[in-house]
mmCIF file with all atom_site columns, C-alpha atoms in Angstrom:
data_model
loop_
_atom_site.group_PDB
_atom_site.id
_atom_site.type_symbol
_atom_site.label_atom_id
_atom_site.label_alt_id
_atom_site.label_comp_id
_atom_site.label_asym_id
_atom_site.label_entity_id
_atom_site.label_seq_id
_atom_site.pdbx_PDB_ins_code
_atom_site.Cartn_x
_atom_site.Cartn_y
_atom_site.Cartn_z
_atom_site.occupancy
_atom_site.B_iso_or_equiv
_atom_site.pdbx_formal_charge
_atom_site.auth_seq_id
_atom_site.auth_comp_id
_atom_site.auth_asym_id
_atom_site.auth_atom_id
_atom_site.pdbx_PDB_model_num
ATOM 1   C CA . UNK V 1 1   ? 8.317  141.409 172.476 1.00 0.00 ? 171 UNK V CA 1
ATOM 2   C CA . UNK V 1 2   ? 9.479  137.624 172.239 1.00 0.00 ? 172 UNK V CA 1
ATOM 3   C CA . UNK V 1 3   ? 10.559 136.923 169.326 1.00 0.00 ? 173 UNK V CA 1
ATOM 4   C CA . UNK V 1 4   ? 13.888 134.570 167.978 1.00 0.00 ? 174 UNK V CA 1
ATOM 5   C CA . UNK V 1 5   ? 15.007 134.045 164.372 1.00 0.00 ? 175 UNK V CA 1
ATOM 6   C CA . UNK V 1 6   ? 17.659 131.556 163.819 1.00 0.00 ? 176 UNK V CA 1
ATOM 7   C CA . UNK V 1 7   ? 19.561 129.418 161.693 1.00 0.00 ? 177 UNK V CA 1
ATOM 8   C CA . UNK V 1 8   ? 21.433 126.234 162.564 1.00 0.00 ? 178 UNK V CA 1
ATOM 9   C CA . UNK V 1 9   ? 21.929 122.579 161.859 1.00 0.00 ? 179 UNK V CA 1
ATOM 10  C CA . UNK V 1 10  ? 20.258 119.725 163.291 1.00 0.00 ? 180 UNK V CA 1
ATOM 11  C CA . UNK V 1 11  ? 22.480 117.819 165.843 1.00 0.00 ? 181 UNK V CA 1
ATOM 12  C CA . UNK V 1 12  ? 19.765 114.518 165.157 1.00 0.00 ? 182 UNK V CA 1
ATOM 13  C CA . UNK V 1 13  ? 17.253 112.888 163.812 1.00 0.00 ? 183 UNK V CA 1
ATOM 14  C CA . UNK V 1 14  ? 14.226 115.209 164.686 1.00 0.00 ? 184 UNK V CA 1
ATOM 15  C CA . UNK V 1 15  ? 11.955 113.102 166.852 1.00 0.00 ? 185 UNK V CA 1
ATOM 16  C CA . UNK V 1 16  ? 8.169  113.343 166.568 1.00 0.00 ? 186 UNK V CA 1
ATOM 17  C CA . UNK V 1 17  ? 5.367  112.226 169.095 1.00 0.00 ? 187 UNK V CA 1
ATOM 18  C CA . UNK V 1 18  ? 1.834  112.594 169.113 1.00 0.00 ? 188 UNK V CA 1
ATOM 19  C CA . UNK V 1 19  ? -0.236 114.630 172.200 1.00 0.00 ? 189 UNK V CA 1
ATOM 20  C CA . UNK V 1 20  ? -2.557 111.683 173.925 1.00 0.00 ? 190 UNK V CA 1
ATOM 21  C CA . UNK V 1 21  ? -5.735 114.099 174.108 1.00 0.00 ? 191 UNK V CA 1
ATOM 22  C CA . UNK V 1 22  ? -5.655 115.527 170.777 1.00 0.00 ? 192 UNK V CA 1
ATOM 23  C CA . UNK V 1 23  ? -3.473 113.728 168.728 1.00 0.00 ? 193 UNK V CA 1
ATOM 24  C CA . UNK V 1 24  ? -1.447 116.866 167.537 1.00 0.00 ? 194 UNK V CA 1
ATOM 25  C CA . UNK V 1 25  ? 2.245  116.494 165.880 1.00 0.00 ? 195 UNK V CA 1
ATOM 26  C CA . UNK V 1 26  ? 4.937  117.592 168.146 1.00 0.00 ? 196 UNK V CA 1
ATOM 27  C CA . UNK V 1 27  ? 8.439  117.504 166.817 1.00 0.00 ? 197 UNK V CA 1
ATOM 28  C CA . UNK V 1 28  ? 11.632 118.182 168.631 1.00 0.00 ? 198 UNK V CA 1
ATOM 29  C CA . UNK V 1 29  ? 14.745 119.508 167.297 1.00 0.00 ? 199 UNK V CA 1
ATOM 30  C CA . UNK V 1 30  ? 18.295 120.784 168.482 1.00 0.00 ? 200 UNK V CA 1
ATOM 31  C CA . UNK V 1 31  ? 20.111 123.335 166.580 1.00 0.00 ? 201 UNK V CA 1
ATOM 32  C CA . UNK V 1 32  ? 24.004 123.768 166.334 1.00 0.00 ? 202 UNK V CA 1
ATOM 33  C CA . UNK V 1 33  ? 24.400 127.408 166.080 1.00 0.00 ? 203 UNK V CA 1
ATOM 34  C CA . UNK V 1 34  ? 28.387 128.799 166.376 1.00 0.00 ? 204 UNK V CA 1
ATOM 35  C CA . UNK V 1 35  ? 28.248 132.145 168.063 1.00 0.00 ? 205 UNK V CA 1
ATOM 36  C CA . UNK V 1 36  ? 30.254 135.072 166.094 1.00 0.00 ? 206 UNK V CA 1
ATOM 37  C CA . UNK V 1 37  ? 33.709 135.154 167.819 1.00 0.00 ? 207 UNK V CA 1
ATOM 38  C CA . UNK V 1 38  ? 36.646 137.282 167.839 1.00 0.00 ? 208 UNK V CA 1
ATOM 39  C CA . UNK V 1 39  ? 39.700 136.745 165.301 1.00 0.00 ? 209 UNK V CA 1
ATOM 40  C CA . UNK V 1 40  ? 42.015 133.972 166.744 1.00 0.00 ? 210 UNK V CA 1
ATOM 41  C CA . UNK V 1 41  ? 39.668 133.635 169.382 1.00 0.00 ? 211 UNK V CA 1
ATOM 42  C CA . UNK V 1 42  ? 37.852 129.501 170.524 1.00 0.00 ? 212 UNK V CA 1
ATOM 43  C CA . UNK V 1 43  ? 35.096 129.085 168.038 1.00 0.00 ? 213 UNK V CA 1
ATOM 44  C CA . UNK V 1 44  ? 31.930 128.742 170.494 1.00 0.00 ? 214 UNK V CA 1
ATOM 45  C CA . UNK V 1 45  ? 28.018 126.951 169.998 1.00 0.00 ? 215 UNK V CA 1
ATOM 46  C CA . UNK V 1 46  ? 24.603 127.527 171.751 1.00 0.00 ? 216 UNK V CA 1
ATOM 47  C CA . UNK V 1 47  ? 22.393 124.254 170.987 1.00 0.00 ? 217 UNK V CA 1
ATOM 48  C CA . UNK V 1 48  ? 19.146 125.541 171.399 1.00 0.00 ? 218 UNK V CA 1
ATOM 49  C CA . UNK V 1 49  ? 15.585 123.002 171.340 1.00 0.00 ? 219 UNK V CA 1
ATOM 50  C CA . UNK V 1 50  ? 13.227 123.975 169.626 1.00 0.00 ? 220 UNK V CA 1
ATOM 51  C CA . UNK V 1 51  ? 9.485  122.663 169.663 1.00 0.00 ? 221 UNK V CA 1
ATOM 52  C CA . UNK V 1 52  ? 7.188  122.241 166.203 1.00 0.00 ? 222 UNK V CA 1
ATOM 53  C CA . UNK V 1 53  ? 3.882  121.651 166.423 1.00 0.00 ? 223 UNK V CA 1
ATOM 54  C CA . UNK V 1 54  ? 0.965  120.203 163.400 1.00 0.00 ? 224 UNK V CA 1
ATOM 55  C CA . UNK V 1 55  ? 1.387  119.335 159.837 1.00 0.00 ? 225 UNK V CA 1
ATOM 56  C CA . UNK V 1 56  ? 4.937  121.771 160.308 1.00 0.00 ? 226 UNK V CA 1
ATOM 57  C CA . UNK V 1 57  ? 6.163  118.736 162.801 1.00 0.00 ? 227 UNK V CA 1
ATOM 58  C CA . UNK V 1 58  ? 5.153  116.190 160.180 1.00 0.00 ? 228 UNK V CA 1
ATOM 59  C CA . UNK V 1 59  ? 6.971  117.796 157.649 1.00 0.00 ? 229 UNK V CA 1
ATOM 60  C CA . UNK V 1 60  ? 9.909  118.425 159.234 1.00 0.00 ? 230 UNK V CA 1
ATOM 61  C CA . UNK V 1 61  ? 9.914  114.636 160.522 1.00 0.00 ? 231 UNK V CA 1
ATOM 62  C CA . UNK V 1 62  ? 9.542  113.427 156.917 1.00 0.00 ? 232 UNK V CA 1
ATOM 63  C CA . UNK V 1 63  ? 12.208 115.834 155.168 1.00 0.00 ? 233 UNK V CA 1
ATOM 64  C CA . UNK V 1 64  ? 14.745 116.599 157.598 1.00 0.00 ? 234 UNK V CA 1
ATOM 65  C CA . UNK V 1 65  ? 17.752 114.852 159.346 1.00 0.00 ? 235 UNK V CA 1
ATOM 66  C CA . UNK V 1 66  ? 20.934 115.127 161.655 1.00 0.00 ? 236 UNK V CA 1
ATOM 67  C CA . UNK V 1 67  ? 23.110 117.657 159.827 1.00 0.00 ? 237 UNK V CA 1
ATOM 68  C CA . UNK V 1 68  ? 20.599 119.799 157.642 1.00 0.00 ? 238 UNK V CA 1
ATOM 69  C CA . UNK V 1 69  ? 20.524 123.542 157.681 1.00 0.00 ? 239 UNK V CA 1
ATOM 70  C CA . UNK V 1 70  ? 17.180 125.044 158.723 1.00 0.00 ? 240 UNK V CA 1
ATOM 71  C CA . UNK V 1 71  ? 15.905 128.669 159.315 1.00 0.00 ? 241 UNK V CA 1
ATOM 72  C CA . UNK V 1 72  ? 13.611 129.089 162.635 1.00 0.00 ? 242 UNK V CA 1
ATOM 73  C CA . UNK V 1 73  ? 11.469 131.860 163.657 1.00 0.00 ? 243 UNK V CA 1
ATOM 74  C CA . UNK V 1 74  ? 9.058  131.397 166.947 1.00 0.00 ? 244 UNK V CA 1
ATOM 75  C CA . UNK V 1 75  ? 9.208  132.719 170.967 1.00 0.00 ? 245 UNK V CA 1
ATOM 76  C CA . UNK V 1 76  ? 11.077 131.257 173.735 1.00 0.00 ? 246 UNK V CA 1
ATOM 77  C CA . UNK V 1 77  ? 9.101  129.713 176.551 1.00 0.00 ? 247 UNK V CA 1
ATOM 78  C CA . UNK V 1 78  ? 10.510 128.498 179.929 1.00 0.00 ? 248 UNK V CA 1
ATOM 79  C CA . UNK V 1 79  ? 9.303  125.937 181.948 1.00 0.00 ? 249 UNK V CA 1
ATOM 80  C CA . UNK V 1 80  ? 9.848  123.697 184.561 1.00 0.00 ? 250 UNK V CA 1
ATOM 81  C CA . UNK V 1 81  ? 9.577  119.694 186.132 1.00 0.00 ? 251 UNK V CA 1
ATOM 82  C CA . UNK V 1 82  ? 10.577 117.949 188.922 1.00 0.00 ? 252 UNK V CA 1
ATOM 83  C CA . UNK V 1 83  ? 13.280 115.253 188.178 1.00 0.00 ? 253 UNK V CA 1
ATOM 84  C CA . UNK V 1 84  ? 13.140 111.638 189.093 1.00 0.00 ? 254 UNK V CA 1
ATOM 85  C CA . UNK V 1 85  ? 15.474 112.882 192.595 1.00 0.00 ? 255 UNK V CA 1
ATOM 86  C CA . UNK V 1 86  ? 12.785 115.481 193.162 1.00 0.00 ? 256 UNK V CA 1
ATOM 87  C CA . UNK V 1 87  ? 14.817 118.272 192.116 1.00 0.00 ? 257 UNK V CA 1
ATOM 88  C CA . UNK V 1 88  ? 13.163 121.446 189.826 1.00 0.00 ? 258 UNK V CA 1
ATOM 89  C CA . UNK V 1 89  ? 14.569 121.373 187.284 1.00 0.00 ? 259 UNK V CA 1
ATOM 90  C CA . UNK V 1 90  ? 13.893 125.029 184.535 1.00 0.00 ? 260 UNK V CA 1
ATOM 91  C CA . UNK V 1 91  ? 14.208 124.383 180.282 1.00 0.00 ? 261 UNK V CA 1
ATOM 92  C CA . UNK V 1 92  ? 14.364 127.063 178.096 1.00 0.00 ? 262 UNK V CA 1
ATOM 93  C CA . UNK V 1 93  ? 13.130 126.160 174.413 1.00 0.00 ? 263 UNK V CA 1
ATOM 94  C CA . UNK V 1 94  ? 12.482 128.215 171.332 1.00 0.00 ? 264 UNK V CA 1
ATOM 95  C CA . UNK V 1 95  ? 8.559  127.029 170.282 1.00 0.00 ? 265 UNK V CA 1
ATOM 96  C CA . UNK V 1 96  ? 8.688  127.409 166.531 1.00 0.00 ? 266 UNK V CA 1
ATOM 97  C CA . UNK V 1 97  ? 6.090  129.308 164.213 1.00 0.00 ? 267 UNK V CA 1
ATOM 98  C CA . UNK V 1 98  ? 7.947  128.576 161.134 1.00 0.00 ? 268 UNK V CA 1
ATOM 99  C CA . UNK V 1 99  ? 10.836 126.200 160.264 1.00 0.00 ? 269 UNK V CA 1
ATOM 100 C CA . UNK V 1 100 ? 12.186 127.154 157.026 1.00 0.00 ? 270 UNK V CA 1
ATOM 101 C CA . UNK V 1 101 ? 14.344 123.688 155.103 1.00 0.00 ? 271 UNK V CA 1
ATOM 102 C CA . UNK V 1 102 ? 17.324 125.929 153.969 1.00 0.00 ? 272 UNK V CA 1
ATOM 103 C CA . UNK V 1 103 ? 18.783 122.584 152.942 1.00 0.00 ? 273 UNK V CA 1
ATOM 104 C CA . UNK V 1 104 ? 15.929 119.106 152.680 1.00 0.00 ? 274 UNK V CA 1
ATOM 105 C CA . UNK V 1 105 ? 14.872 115.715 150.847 1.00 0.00 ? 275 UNK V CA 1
ATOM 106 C CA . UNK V 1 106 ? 13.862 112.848 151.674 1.00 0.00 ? 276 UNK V CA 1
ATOM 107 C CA . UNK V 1 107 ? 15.247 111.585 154.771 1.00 0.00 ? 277 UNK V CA 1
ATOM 108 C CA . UNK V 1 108 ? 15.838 108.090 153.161 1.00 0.00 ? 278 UNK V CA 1
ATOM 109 C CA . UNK V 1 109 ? 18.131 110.191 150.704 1.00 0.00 ? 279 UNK V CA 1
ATOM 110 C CA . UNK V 1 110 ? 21.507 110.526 150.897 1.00 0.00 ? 280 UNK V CA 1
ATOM 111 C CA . UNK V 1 111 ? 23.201 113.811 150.549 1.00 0.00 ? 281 UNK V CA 1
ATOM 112 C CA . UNK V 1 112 ? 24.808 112.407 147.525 1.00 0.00 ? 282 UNK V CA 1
ATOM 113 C CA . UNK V 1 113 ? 21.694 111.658 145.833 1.00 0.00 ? 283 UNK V CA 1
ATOM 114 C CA . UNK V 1 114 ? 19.398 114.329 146.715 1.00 0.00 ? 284 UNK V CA 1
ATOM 115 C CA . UNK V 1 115 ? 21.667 116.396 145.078 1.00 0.00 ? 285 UNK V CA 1
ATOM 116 C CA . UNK V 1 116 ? 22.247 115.201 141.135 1.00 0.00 ? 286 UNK V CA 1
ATOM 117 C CA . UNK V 1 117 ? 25.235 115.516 139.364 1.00 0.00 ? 287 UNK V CA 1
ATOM 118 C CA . UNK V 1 118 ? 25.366 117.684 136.205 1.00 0.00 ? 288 UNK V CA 1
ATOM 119 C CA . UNK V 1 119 ? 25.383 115.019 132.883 1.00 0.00 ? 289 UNK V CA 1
ATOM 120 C CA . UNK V 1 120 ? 28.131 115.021 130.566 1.00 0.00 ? 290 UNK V CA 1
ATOM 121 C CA . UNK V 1 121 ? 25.453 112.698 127.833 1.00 0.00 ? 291 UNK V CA 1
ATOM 122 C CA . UNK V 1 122 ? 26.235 114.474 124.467 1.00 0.00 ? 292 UNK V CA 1
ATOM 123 C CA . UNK V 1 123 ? 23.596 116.910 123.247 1.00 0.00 ? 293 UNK V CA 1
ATOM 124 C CA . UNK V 1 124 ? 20.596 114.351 121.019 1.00 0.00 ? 294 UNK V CA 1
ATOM 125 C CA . UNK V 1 125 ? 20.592 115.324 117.678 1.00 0.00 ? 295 UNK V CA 1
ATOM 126 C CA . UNK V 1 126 ? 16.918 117.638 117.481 1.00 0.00 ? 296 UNK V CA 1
ATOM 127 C CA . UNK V 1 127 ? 18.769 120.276 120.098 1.00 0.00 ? 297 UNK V CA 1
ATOM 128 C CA . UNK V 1 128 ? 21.713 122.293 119.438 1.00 0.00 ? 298 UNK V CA 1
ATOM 129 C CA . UNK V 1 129 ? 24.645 122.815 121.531 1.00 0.00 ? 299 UNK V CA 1
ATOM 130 C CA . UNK V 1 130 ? 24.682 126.460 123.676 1.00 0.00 ? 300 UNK V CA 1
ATOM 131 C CA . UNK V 1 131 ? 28.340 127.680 124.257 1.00 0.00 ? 301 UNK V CA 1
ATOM 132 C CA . UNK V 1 132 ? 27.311 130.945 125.907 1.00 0.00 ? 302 UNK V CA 1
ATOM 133 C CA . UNK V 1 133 ? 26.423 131.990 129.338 1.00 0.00 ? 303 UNK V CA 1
ATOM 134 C CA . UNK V 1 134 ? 23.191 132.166 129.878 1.00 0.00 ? 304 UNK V CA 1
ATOM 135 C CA . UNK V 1 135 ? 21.718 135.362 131.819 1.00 0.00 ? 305 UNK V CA 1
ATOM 136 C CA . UNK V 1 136 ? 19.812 133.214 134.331 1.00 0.00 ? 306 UNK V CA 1
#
């Protein structure tokens, strides 16, 4: 079984790029993700890459950016390459089959405006006021 859930922030931008033969969306992403520590003990964080592929990539291009929360399910895959000194070198990256925008707008958004603040405008005069909590 290979299979990874997890949930983390964005460390940047994520950066998209096209395949030359069939033009498919390929997004990359690194995740923050602090590691559950011990009381008292030095807070610790895996940063994990994570591939997207297709209209997923696109999306995730358009709506997300450095610092949002997202939920990722997929399968590690290694790999390897030789280096420009003609050394191996091995990658380990999570290859995503969902990417869930636990947090998302527009990346031209702020955080301030994506996010609107409740209106203090007094109540026109067809509705009436509600003092009561309402059960949802």
């Amino acid at each position: 079984m290979n299979s990874v859930n997890l949930i983390g922030r964005l460390t940047r931008d994520p950066e998209l790029r096209y395949t030359a033969g069939t033009q498919m969306a390929v997004c990359n992403l690194t995740l923050a993700i602090d590691r559950p520590v011990a009381a008292g003990a030095e807070r610790k964080t895996d940063f994990p890459r994570v591939i997207v592929y297709g209209k997923q990539a696109e999306n995730c291009e358009k709506y997300l950016k450095k610092g949002r929360l997202v939920a990722v399910e997929g399968r590690i895959q290694t790999g390897s390459y030789t280096n420009k000194d003609n050394q191996t070198v091995y990658t380990t990256d999570v290859v995503a089959n969902r990417v869930e925008f636990l947090e998302w707008g527009d990346r031209d958004q702020s955080s301030q405006q994506a996010s609107r603040p409740v209106s203090n405008d007094p109540v026109p005069s067809a509705f009436s006021s509600i003092e009561e909590d309402i059960p949802f």
